[in-house]
Coordinates of C-alpha atoms in Angstrom, one line a residue:
Chain O
M302 CA 69.2 76.8 109.9
I303 CA 70.8 76.7 106.4
R304 CA 72.7 79.9 107.3
L305 CA 74.0 78.6 110.5
A306 CA 75.2 75.3 108.7
F307 CA 77.0 77.4 106.2
A308 CA 78.6 79.6 108.6
T309 CA 79.9 76.5 110.4
I310 CA 81.3 75.2 107.2
L311 CA 82.8 78.4 106.5
L312 CA 84.5 78.3 109.9
A313 CA 85.5 74.9 109.4
C314 CA 87.3 75.8 106.0
S315 CA 89.0 78.9 107.4
A316 CA 90.4 76.5 110.3
L317 CA 91.6 74.2 107.7
G318 CA 93.2 76.7 105.6
H319 CA 95.2 78.0 108.4
T320 CA 95.9 75.3 110.8
A321 CA 97.7 77.4 113.4
G322 CA 94.8 79.7 113.2
F323 CA 94.3 81.6 116.6
D324 CA 91.1 80.7 118.3
Y325 CA 89.7 83.8 119.9
K326 CA 86.8 81.7 121.6
L327 CA 84.4 84.7 121.1
A328 CA 81.0 84.8 122.7
A329 CA 78.1 87.1 122.4
N330 CA 76.5 88.4 125.5
E331 CA 73.1 89.7 124.8
V332 CA 72.9 92.9 127.1
R333 CA 69.4 94.0 125.7
P334 CA 67.1 92.3 123.2
G335 CA 69.1 92.2 119.9
V336 CA 72.2 94.1 121.4
F337 CA 75.3 92.0 121.8
V338 CA 78.6 92.4 123.3
V339 CA 81.8 90.4 122.6
S340 CA 84.3 90.9 125.5
G341 CA 87.9 90.5 125.6
V342 CA 90.4 90.5 128.6
N343 CA 91.5 93.5 130.5
D344 CA 95.1 93.2 129.5
D345 CA 98.1 94.4 127.3
L346 CA 98.3 93.0 123.8
T347 CA 100.0 89.7 124.1
F348 CA 100.6 86.5 122.1
E349 CA 98.3 84.5 124.6
N350 CA 95.4 87.0 124.2
G351 CA 95.9 87.6 120.4
G352 CA 95.0 91.3 121.0
N353 CA 91.4 90.4 122.2
I354 CA 91.5 93.1 125.0
L355 CA 88.6 95.1 123.9
N356 CA 84.7 94.9 123.5
T357 CA 83.2 94.8 120.1
G358 CA 79.5 94.6 119.6
F359 CA 76.5 94.1 117.3
I360 CA 73.1 95.3 117.0
V361 CA 70.4 93.4 115.2
T362 CA 68.1 96.2 113.7
G363 CA 65.5 94.2 112.0
D364 CA 67.1 95.6 108.8
G365 CA 70.4 94.1 109.1
V366 CA 73.2 94.0 111.6
V367 CA 75.2 97.0 112.6
V368 CA 78.7 95.9 114.1
I369 CA 80.6 98.3 116.5
D370 CA 84.5 97.7 115.9
A371 CA 86.1 94.7 114.1
G372 CA 88.7 93.6 116.6
P373 CA 92.5 93.4 116.2
S374 CA 93.3 91.0 113.4
R375 CA 91.9 89.4 110.3
L376 CA 91.2 86.1 112.3
Y377 CA 89.2 88.0 114.9
G378 CA 87.2 89.7 112.3
E379 CA 86.5 86.3 110.6
Q380 CA 85.4 84.7 113.9
L381 CA 83.3 87.6 114.8
V382 CA 81.5 87.4 111.4
A383 CA 81.0 83.7 112.1
L384 CA 79.6 84.4 115.6
I385 CA 77.2 86.9 114.4
G386 CA 76.1 84.4 111.7
Q387 CA 75.4 81.9 114.5
T388 CA 73.5 84.4 116.4
T389 CA 71.2 86.0 113.8
D390 CA 69.8 85.3 110.4
E391 CA 70.2 89.0 109.4
P392 CA 72.9 90.0 107.3
I393 CA 75.7 92.4 108.4
V394 CA 75.1 95.8 106.6
R395 CA 77.8 98.0 108.3
V396 CA 80.7 98.1 110.7
Y397 CA 81.6 101.3 112.5
I398 CA 85.1 101.8 113.7
T399 CA 85.1 103.9 116.8
H400 CA 88.6 105.2 116.4
H401 CA 92.0 104.6 114.9
H402 CA 93.7 102.5 117.4
P403 CA 94.9 99.0 116.0
D404 CA 93.0 96.6 118.2
H405 CA 89.8 98.1 116.9
F406 CA 90.1 98.0 113.2
F407 CA 92.3 95.2 111.7
G408 CA 89.3 92.9 111.7
L409 CA 87.7 94.8 108.9
Q410 CA 89.3 92.6 106.4
A411 CA 86.8 89.8 107.4
F412 CA 83.7 92.0 106.6
D413 CA 83.5 91.6 102.8
G414 CA 81.0 93.4 100.9
V415 CA 79.9 95.5 104.0
E416 CA 80.1 99.1 104.4
H417 CA 83.2 100.2 106.6
A418 CA 82.4 103.6 108.5
A419 CA 84.4 105.8 110.6
L420 CA 84.5 109.4 111.4
P421 CA 86.4 111.4 108.6
Q422 CA 89.4 112.2 110.9
T423 CA 89.7 108.4 111.9
I424 CA 89.9 107.6 108.2
N425 CA 92.6 110.2 107.6
D426 CA 94.6 109.1 110.7
L427 CA 94.3 105.5 109.8
R428 CA 95.8 106.5 106.3
L429 CA 98.9 107.7 108.2
L430 CA 99.1 105.2 110.8
A431 CA 97.9 101.9 109.7
E432 CA 101.4 100.8 108.2
G433 CA 103.1 101.4 111.4
Y434 CA 100.2 99.7 113.5
S435 CA 100.4 96.5 111.4
D436 CA 104.3 96.3 112.1
N437 CA 103.6 96.7 115.8
M438 CA 100.6 94.4 116.1
Y439 CA 102.6 91.6 114.3
R440 CA 105.4 92.0 116.8
L441 CA 102.9 92.3 119.9
I442 CA 100.4 89.6 119.1
G443 CA 102.4 87.2 116.8
N444 CA 100.6 84.3 115.2
A445 CA 97.1 85.9 115.8
M446 CA 97.8 88.5 113.1
L447 CA 98.4 85.8 110.5
G448 CA 97.4 86.9 107.1
T449 CA 96.1 90.3 108.4
E450 CA 96.1 93.0 105.9
I451 CA 95.3 96.7 106.0
V452 CA 91.7 97.4 105.1
L453 CA 90.8 101.0 105.8
P454 CA 87.2 102.3 106.3
T455 CA 85.9 104.3 103.3
L456 CA 82.6 105.6 104.4
A457 CA 82.7 108.8 106.1
A458 CA 80.4 108.9 109.2
S459 CA 78.8 111.8 110.6
A460 CA 77.0 112.8 114.1
G461 CA 73.4 112.5 114.0
T462 CA 70.4 110.2 114.3
L463 CA 70.6 106.8 112.0
E464 CA 67.2 105.3 111.7
I465 CA 67.7 101.7 110.7
G466 CA 65.2 98.8 110.9
S467 CA 63.4 99.1 114.4
R468 CA 66.4 101.1 115.8
K469 CA 67.2 104.7 116.2
L470 CA 71.0 105.1 116.6
E471 CA 72.4 108.3 117.8
L472 CA 76.0 108.6 116.6
L473 CA 78.3 111.0 118.5
A474 CA 81.4 112.5 117.1
L475 CA 83.5 113.1 120.2
S476 CA 87.2 113.4 120.9
G477 CA 89.8 113.3 123.6
H478 CA 91.0 109.5 123.7
T479 CA 92.2 110.5 120.1
E480 CA 91.5 113.2 117.6
S481 CA 88.0 111.7 116.9
D482 CA 86.2 109.1 118.9
L483 CA 82.8 107.8 117.8
A484 CA 80.3 106.8 120.3
I485 CA 77.2 104.9 119.4
F486 CA 73.8 105.2 121.4
D487 CA 71.1 102.8 120.5
T488 CA 68.2 105.0 121.9
T489 CA 65.7 102.2 121.3
S490 CA 67.5 99.8 123.7
G491 CA 69.3 102.4 126.0
V492 CA 72.7 100.7 125.3
L493 CA 75.8 102.9 124.7
F494 CA 78.9 101.9 123.0
A495 CA 81.3 104.3 124.3
G496 CA 84.4 103.1 122.5
D497 CA 87.8 103.9 124.2
L498 CA 86.3 107.2 125.8
V499 CA 85.5 104.8 128.6
F500 CA 87.6 102.3 130.2
H501 CA 86.4 100.1 133.2
A502 CA 88.7 98.4 135.7
R503 CA 91.6 99.1 133.5
A504 CA 93.7 102.0 133.3
A505 CA 92.9 104.4 130.3
T506 CA 95.6 104.5 127.5
T507 CA 96.7 108.0 126.2
P508 CA 99.0 107.6 123.1
H509 CA 97.0 110.2 121.2
A510 CA 94.9 111.8 124.1
D511 CA 93.7 115.3 124.9
I512 CA 92.7 115.0 128.7
E513 CA 90.7 118.3 128.5
G514 CA 88.7 117.2 125.4
W515 CA 88.5 113.6 126.9
Q516 CA 86.9 115.0 130.0
A517 CA 84.3 117.0 128.1
S518 CA 83.4 114.0 125.9
L519 CA 82.9 112.1 129.4
K520 CA 80.4 114.6 130.5
T521 CA 78.5 114.4 127.3
L522 CA 78.3 110.5 127.5
D523 CA 77.3 110.8 131.1
S524 CA 74.3 113.0 130.3
L525 CA 72.7 110.6 127.5
G526 CA 70.6 108.6 130.0
F527 CA 71.8 105.0 128.9
E528 CA 70.8 101.9 130.7
V529 CA 73.7 99.8 129.6
L530 CA 77.2 101.3 129.2
V531 CA 79.5 99.2 127.0
P532 CA 83.1 100.6 127.6
G533 CA 85.9 100.1 125.0
H534 CA 87.8 98.0 127.4
G535 CA 86.5 96.3 130.6
P536 CA 83.2 94.8 132.0
V537 CA 79.9 96.1 130.6
S538 CA 77.9 98.3 133.4
E539 CA 74.4 99.2 134.1
N540 CA 75.4 102.5 135.6
N541 CA 77.8 105.3 135.1
A542 CA 80.6 104.0 137.6
P543 CA 83.1 103.4 134.6
I544 CA 82.7 107.0 133.3
V545 CA 83.4 108.4 136.8
E546 CA 86.3 105.9 137.1
T547 CA 87.7 107.0 133.8
A548 CA 87.1 110.6 134.7
S549 CA 88.8 110.5 138.0
Y550 CA 91.8 108.6 136.7
L551 CA 92.5 111.0 134.0
D552 CA 92.1 113.9 136.5
W553 CA 94.8 112.3 138.7
L554 CA 97.0 111.6 135.9
S555 CA 96.9 115.2 134.5
G556 CA 97.3 116.8 138.1
T557 CA 100.1 114.5 138.9
L558 CA 101.9 115.2 135.6
A559 CA 101.5 118.9 136.1
S560 CA 102.7 119.2 139.6
A561 CA 105.6 117.0 138.7
A562 CA 106.6 119.2 136.0
D563 CA 106.4 122.2 138.2
A564 CA 108.7 120.5 140.6
G565 CA 111.3 119.9 137.7
L566 CA 111.1 116.2 138.0
S567 CA 112.6 114.2 135.1
P568 CA 110.5 111.9 133.1
A569 CA 112.2 108.9 134.6
E570 CA 111.6 110.1 138.1
V571 CA 107.8 110.8 137.3
M572 CA 107.3 107.1 135.9
F573 CA 108.1 106.0 139.6
I574 CA 105.6 108.1 141.2
P575 CA 103.3 105.6 143.2
V576 CA 99.9 105.2 141.7
D577 CA 97.2 106.7 143.8
A578 CA 95.5 104.1 146.1
R579 CA 92.1 104.7 144.4
F580 CA 93.4 103.3 141.1
R581 CA 95.8 100.6 142.1
N582 CA 93.1 97.9 141.4
L583 CA 92.8 99.1 137.8
A584 CA 94.5 96.4 135.4
V585 CA 97.8 97.2 133.9
V586 CA 97.9 100.7 135.7
T587 CA 101.7 100.9 136.3
N588 CA 102.5 100.1 132.7
E589 CA 99.7 102.5 131.5
F590 CA 101.0 105.4 133.9
Q591 CA 104.5 104.9 132.6
R592 CA 103.4 105.1 129.0
S593 CA 101.4 108.1 129.6
V594 CA 104.4 109.8 131.0
V595 CA 105.9 109.4 127.5
H596 CA 102.7 110.5 125.8
L597 CA 102.1 113.5 127.8
Y598 CA 104.9 114.8 130.1
Q599 CA 107.4 116.1 127.4
A600 CA 104.9 118.9 126.4
L601 CA 104.5 120.0 129.9
E602 CA 108.3 119.9 130.5
A603 CA 108.9 121.8 127.4
A604 CA 106.2 124.5 128.3
L605 CA 108.1 125.2 131.6
L606 CA 111.6 125.7 129.8
P607 CA 111.6 129.4 128.6
A608 CA 113.7 130.1 125.7
T609 CA 116.8 131.8 126.7
E610 CA 118.8 134.5 124.9
T611 CA 121.6 132.3 123.3
Q612 CA 124.8 134.0 123.8
Chain W
M567 CA 127.6 94.2 152.1
K568 CA 125.4 91.7 150.4
L569 CA 124.2 94.3 148.1
I570 CA 127.7 94.6 146.7
R571 CA 129.3 91.7 144.8
T572 CA 132.8 92.5 144.8
I573 CA 134.3 91.0 141.8
A574 CA 138.0 91.4 142.4
A575 CA 139.1 89.8 145.5
A576 CA 141.9 91.3 147.3
A577 CA 144.3 88.6 146.1
L578 CA 143.5 89.4 142.6
L579 CA 144.2 93.1 143.0
T580 CA 147.8 92.4 143.2
A581 CA 147.9 90.4 139.9
A582 CA 147.9 93.1 137.3
S583 CA 145.5 92.5 134.3
S584 CA 143.6 89.7 135.9
N585 CA 140.7 91.9 136.9
A586 CA 138.9 92.1 133.4
Y587 CA 138.7 88.3 133.7
A588 CA 137.7 88.4 137.2
V589 CA 134.7 90.5 136.4
L590 CA 133.5 87.7 134.1
S591 CA 133.5 85.2 136.9
V592 CA 130.6 87.0 138.6
K593 CA 127.2 86.5 137.0
D594 CA 125.8 89.6 135.4
P595 CA 122.5 90.6 137.4
L596 CA 121.0 91.4 134.1
N597 CA 122.2 88.3 132.2
S598 CA 123.2 90.3 129.3
P599 CA 124.9 88.4 126.3
A600 CA 127.3 91.3 125.8
W601 CA 128.4 91.9 129.4
S602 CA 131.6 90.2 129.0
Y603 CA 132.4 92.4 126.0
M604 CA 131.2 95.5 127.7
A605 CA 133.4 94.7 130.7
R606 CA 136.6 94.3 128.6
E607 CA 135.8 97.2 126.3
Y608 CA 135.1 99.8 129.2
F609 CA 136.9 98.7 132.3
A610 CA 140.2 96.8 131.1
D611 CA 142.1 96.2 134.1
D612 CA 140.0 98.4 136.6
T613 CA 138.2 96.8 139.5
V614 CA 134.5 96.6 138.8
S615 CA 131.7 95.4 141.1
F616 CA 127.7 95.4 140.7
S617 CA 126.2 97.5 143.0
D618 CA 122.7 98.5 144.0
L619 CA 124.0 101.9 145.3
V620 CA 124.1 103.0 141.7
K621 CA 120.3 103.4 140.7
V622 CA 119.2 103.6 137.1
A623 CA 115.4 104.4 136.9
A624 CA 113.7 103.6 133.4
A625 CA 110.5 102.0 132.5
P626 CA 110.8 98.3 131.6
H627 CA 109.1 98.9 128.2
A628 CA 110.3 101.8 126.0
E629 CA 107.1 103.3 124.7
D630 CA 109.1 105.5 122.4
S631 CA 112.4 104.1 121.1
M632 CA 113.6 107.5 120.1
N633 CA 113.5 108.8 123.6
V634 CA 113.8 106.5 126.5
P635 CA 113.5 108.5 129.7
V636 CA 116.5 107.6 132.1
M637 CA 117.5 108.8 135.5
V638 CA 120.8 107.8 137.1
D639 CA 121.4 108.4 140.7
A640 CA 124.6 107.7 142.4
T641 CA 124.4 109.9 145.3
A642 CA 124.6 106.9 147.7
L643 CA 128.3 106.7 146.7
D644 CA 130.9 109.0 148.0
D645 CA 133.6 110.8 146.0
V646 CA 132.0 110.0 142.5
Q647 CA 134.5 111.0 139.7
E648 CA 132.6 109.8 136.5
I649 CA 129.4 108.3 135.5
L650 CA 129.5 106.3 132.4
V651 CA 126.1 105.3 130.9
F652 CA 125.9 102.6 128.2
A653 CA 123.4 100.2 126.7
D654 CA 125.1 96.8 126.0
L655 CA 123.1 95.9 122.9
N656 CA 122.8 99.4 121.2
P657 CA 124.8 99.5 118.0
I658 CA 126.6 102.5 119.8
P659 CA 126.7 101.3 123.3
T660 CA 128.2 104.5 125.0
V661 CA 125.3 106.8 125.7
L662 CA 126.9 109.7 128.0
R663 CA 129.9 110.3 130.3
F664 CA 129.2 112.6 133.1
Y665 CA 132.0 114.1 135.4
P666 CA 130.0 115.7 138.2
H667 CA 132.9 117.5 140.0
S668 CA 131.1 119.6 142.6
M669 CA 127.6 118.6 141.1
E670 CA 125.4 115.9 142.7
P671 CA 126.1 112.6 140.8
K672 CA 122.5 112.5 139.5
I673 CA 121.5 112.9 136.0
G674 CA 118.2 112.5 133.9
F675 CA 118.0 112.5 130.1
G676 CA 116.5 110.6 127.2
L677 CA 118.2 108.0 125.0
K678 CA 117.7 106.2 121.8
L679 CA 117.4 102.4 121.8
Q680 CA 117.9 100.3 118.9
Q681 CA 116.6 97.1 120.5
G682 CA 115.6 95.7 124.0
S683 CA 118.9 96.1 126.1
P684 CA 120.3 96.7 129.5
I685 CA 121.0 100.3 130.4
R686 CA 123.8 100.7 132.9
A687 CA 125.5 103.3 134.8
A688 CA 129.0 102.7 135.7
V689 CA 130.3 104.9 138.5
K690 CA 133.9 105.6 139.1
T691 CA 134.8 106.7 142.6
A692 CA 138.0 108.5 143.9
D693 CA 139.7 105.0 144.6
G694 CA 139.4 104.0 140.9
Q695 CA 136.8 101.4 141.4
W696 CA 133.9 101.0 139.3
H697 CA 130.3 100.5 140.7
V698 CA 127.8 99.2 138.0
G699 CA 123.9 99.4 138.4
G700 CA 121.5 99.0 135.5
T701 CA 118.0 97.9 134.4
W702 CA 116.6 96.0 131.3
V703 CA 114.4 98.1 129.0
N704 CA 112.7 96.3 126.2
A705 CA 112.0 98.3 123.0
A706 CA 110.2 97.8 119.7
G707 CA 113.4 98.9 118.0
G708 CA 114.7 101.2 115.5
G709 CA 115.7 104.1 117.8
C710 CA 119.2 104.3 116.4
T711 CA 118.8 103.8 112.7
A712 CA 115.8 106.1 112.1
P713 CA 116.4 109.8 111.0
S714 CA 115.9 112.3 113.7
V715 CA 112.6 114.0 113.6
G716 CA 113.7 117.4 113.7
S717 CA 116.0 117.5 110.7
G718 CA 112.9 116.7 108.7
H719 CA 111.6 120.1 109.5
S720 CA 112.8 123.2 107.6
D721 CA 113.6 125.1 110.7
W722 CA 116.0 123.0 112.5
A723 CA 119.0 124.5 111.2
S724 CA 118.0 128.0 112.5
R725 CA 117.2 126.6 116.0
L726 CA 120.3 124.5 116.2
G727 CA 121.8 125.0 119.6
E728 CA 119.0 127.2 121.0
T729 CA 119.2 126.6 124.7
S730 CA 116.4 126.8 127.3
G731 CA 116.4 125.9 130.9
R732 CA 115.6 127.0 134.5
F733 CA 116.0 126.2 138.1
F734 CA 113.0 124.5 140.2
A735 CA 112.8 125.7 143.6
G736 CA 109.9 123.2 144.2
N737 CA 112.1 120.2 144.1
N738 CA 113.2 118.0 146.7
D739 CA 116.7 118.2 145.4
E740 CA 118.6 121.3 146.1
G741 CA 119.8 123.2 143.0
R742 CA 117.4 121.3 140.6
M743 CA 118.0 122.5 137.1
K744 CA 116.7 121.4 133.7
F745 CA 118.1 122.6 130.4
K746 CA 117.2 121.8 126.8
V747 CA 119.5 122.0 123.6
M748 CA 117.9 121.9 120.2
H749 CA 119.9 119.6 118.3
P750 CA 119.2 116.5 115.9
M751 CA 121.7 114.2 117.7
D752 CA 121.9 112.2 114.5
T753 CA 123.6 108.8 115.1
G754 CA 125.0 108.3 111.6
L755 CA 123.4 105.0 111.4
A756 CA 120.5 106.4 109.3
D757 CA 121.0 106.0 105.5
G758 CA 123.0 109.1 104.2
I759 CA 122.8 111.1 107.3
P760 CA 126.3 111.6 109.1
A761 CA 126.7 111.4 112.9
F762 CA 125.9 114.7 114.2
F763 CA 125.7 115.3 118.0
I764 CA 126.5 117.3 121.0
E765 CA 129.8 115.9 122.4
R766 CA 130.7 118.3 125.4
I767 CA 128.7 120.6 127.7
E768 CA 130.3 122.4 130.5
V769 CA 128.3 123.6 133.6
K770 CA 129.8 126.7 135.3
D771 CA 129.0 128.6 138.4
A772 CA 128.8 132.4 138.7
S773 CA 132.5 132.9 139.0
G774 CA 133.0 130.9 135.9
D775 CA 134.4 127.9 137.6
E776 CA 133.5 124.3 136.1
V777 CA 131.0 122.5 138.4
G778 CA 130.6 119.7 136.0
V779 CA 131.0 118.4 132.5
I780 CA 128.6 116.1 130.5
M781 CA 129.8 114.3 127.5
P782 CA 126.7 113.1 125.4
F783 CA 127.3 110.5 122.5
E784 CA 125.2 109.7 119.5
P785 CA 122.4 107.7 121.5
V786 CA 121.4 110.5 123.6
A787 CA 117.8 111.6 122.3
E788 CA 117.2 114.5 119.9
N789 CA 116.6 118.0 121.3
P790 CA 118.0 116.6 124.6
V791 CA 116.6 117.6 128.1
F792 CA 119.1 117.2 131.0
T793 CA 118.0 117.2 134.6
V794 CA 120.8 118.0 137.0
N795 CA 121.4 119.3 140.4
T796 CA 123.9 122.2 140.8
P797 CA 125.7 123.6 144.0
G798 CA 125.8 127.0 145.3
D799 CA 123.2 129.7 145.0
G800 CA 124.0 131.9 142.0
P801 CA 123.3 131.8 138.3
V802 CA 124.7 128.8 136.4
S803 CA 125.9 128.7 132.7
V804 CA 125.9 125.8 130.2
S805 CA 128.1 126.1 127.3
G806 CA 128.8 123.5 124.7
R807 CA 129.6 122.2 121.3
D808 CA 128.9 119.5 118.8
N809 CA 131.1 117.3 116.9
N810 CA 130.8 120.0 114.0
G811 CA 132.2 122.7 116.1
N812 CA 128.9 124.5 116.5
R813 CA 128.8 126.1 120.1
F814 CA 126.0 127.1 122.3
K815 CA 125.9 128.9 125.7
A816 CA 123.1 130.0 128.0
E817 CA 122.9 131.3 131.5
F818 CA 120.2 130.6 134.1
A819 CA 119.4 132.5 137.3
R820 CA 118.1 130.9 140.2

């Protein structure tokens, strides 16, 4: 109770310190005993949503709280810390960042005195990309980024089983959405945090995607025998439908781009190919498809332009 | 004819030099702050109208400011003499001029955007009139003042002017061809890097007759890929030069 009061005071102080502070209105949804998901909206990054377009989560282990992803900004991180404080008396011991995209890690700044872990490749990528992400996030979500500074994960995570408190967590080092994607499977509760390898009711994003590797990772996730699936973006599911949805969208995407390249379409023509009816209900699909053309089409195009003897 | 807003009324045509002002009296469909300046700069006393027959395809958000894909299609107009592509709010607005001669008036390429801007194609028909179409593209910025990526690599000079391309029989358009020229296409706006760009590309048929000319300007993307439709059924050659006098040439069989 004292802890709860303390957290409330902290929250009040931070609100006073930054009167224009963006209120994310975070709420924790207990999907299995002691396993919580904090859900954002299925949208692009906007001023209105402050970058809260993802799912973060935390697991109360009996020996401290393990957090999965820190959110898009300092304010998000602070509000997540406060929310965890209101939910449990256990201290936060570690935050895992699933991959290097900006909506998932900038909140790390709020997790003081806690281990910040990510796969080694993710840490390397963030060293190169964090600065650019920061500029971009200030532009995209505006005030919600107030006072956000770059704090990078320092603890290199590796694949394998982590026994902590009453939990047995399986860490999976996968790839495909980015060069390294961490998924965390709580074998004790059956909850799988899939990170951005799985999207649900929202089109997948591909700025660093390798579709073949991504499909292989989805097969791995599908074989885990989970009870609850927490996608990186979109509603929590009790079955594998989001995995199937992500896999078939990626399959359509890569097939469409490949046949467009074969037919000699220019990238701007490809962008206006209608999205297959199966995927038109996915949030922001037109925008994501056009972004994917920029991410993926150039390489397909170049591969079909044979070098000619220059005269 | 509701698609075409004719700017210069017949009465005005007789009054020389009034058309540049006449164009200002019609609302720019893209509501650009720079339209009146563009109109004076590019069209002087010519007759200009906004037309939905000129299609400019580009995504509303530029995912990569260094390479924004654009496709201009003026095949709905007859007797196209010239296609002028410009971006109102770019520090260098002129992107490209394309004289299609006997080629289809349709061209795809990538461009660099410094900030969100209308991207327009003005199409001049044989009667001397300009028909303008366009679309807004929002961009994070920096596409024109950043150095090219390629010139940071050690091998760019040895690959300069390397030209690759081919025909695509599977396309709905006849004579669909793409070609790519290795070139940094430096704008001159990045600190200490002078403007260095391809300024003329001639497309010729098997008998050596020119079927079209493309004149790129600084904002065309690095290592540009051009998508065009060429007439006839024999091989086609592309030859060109940059503003430093470097030449390139390649021939593609159908």
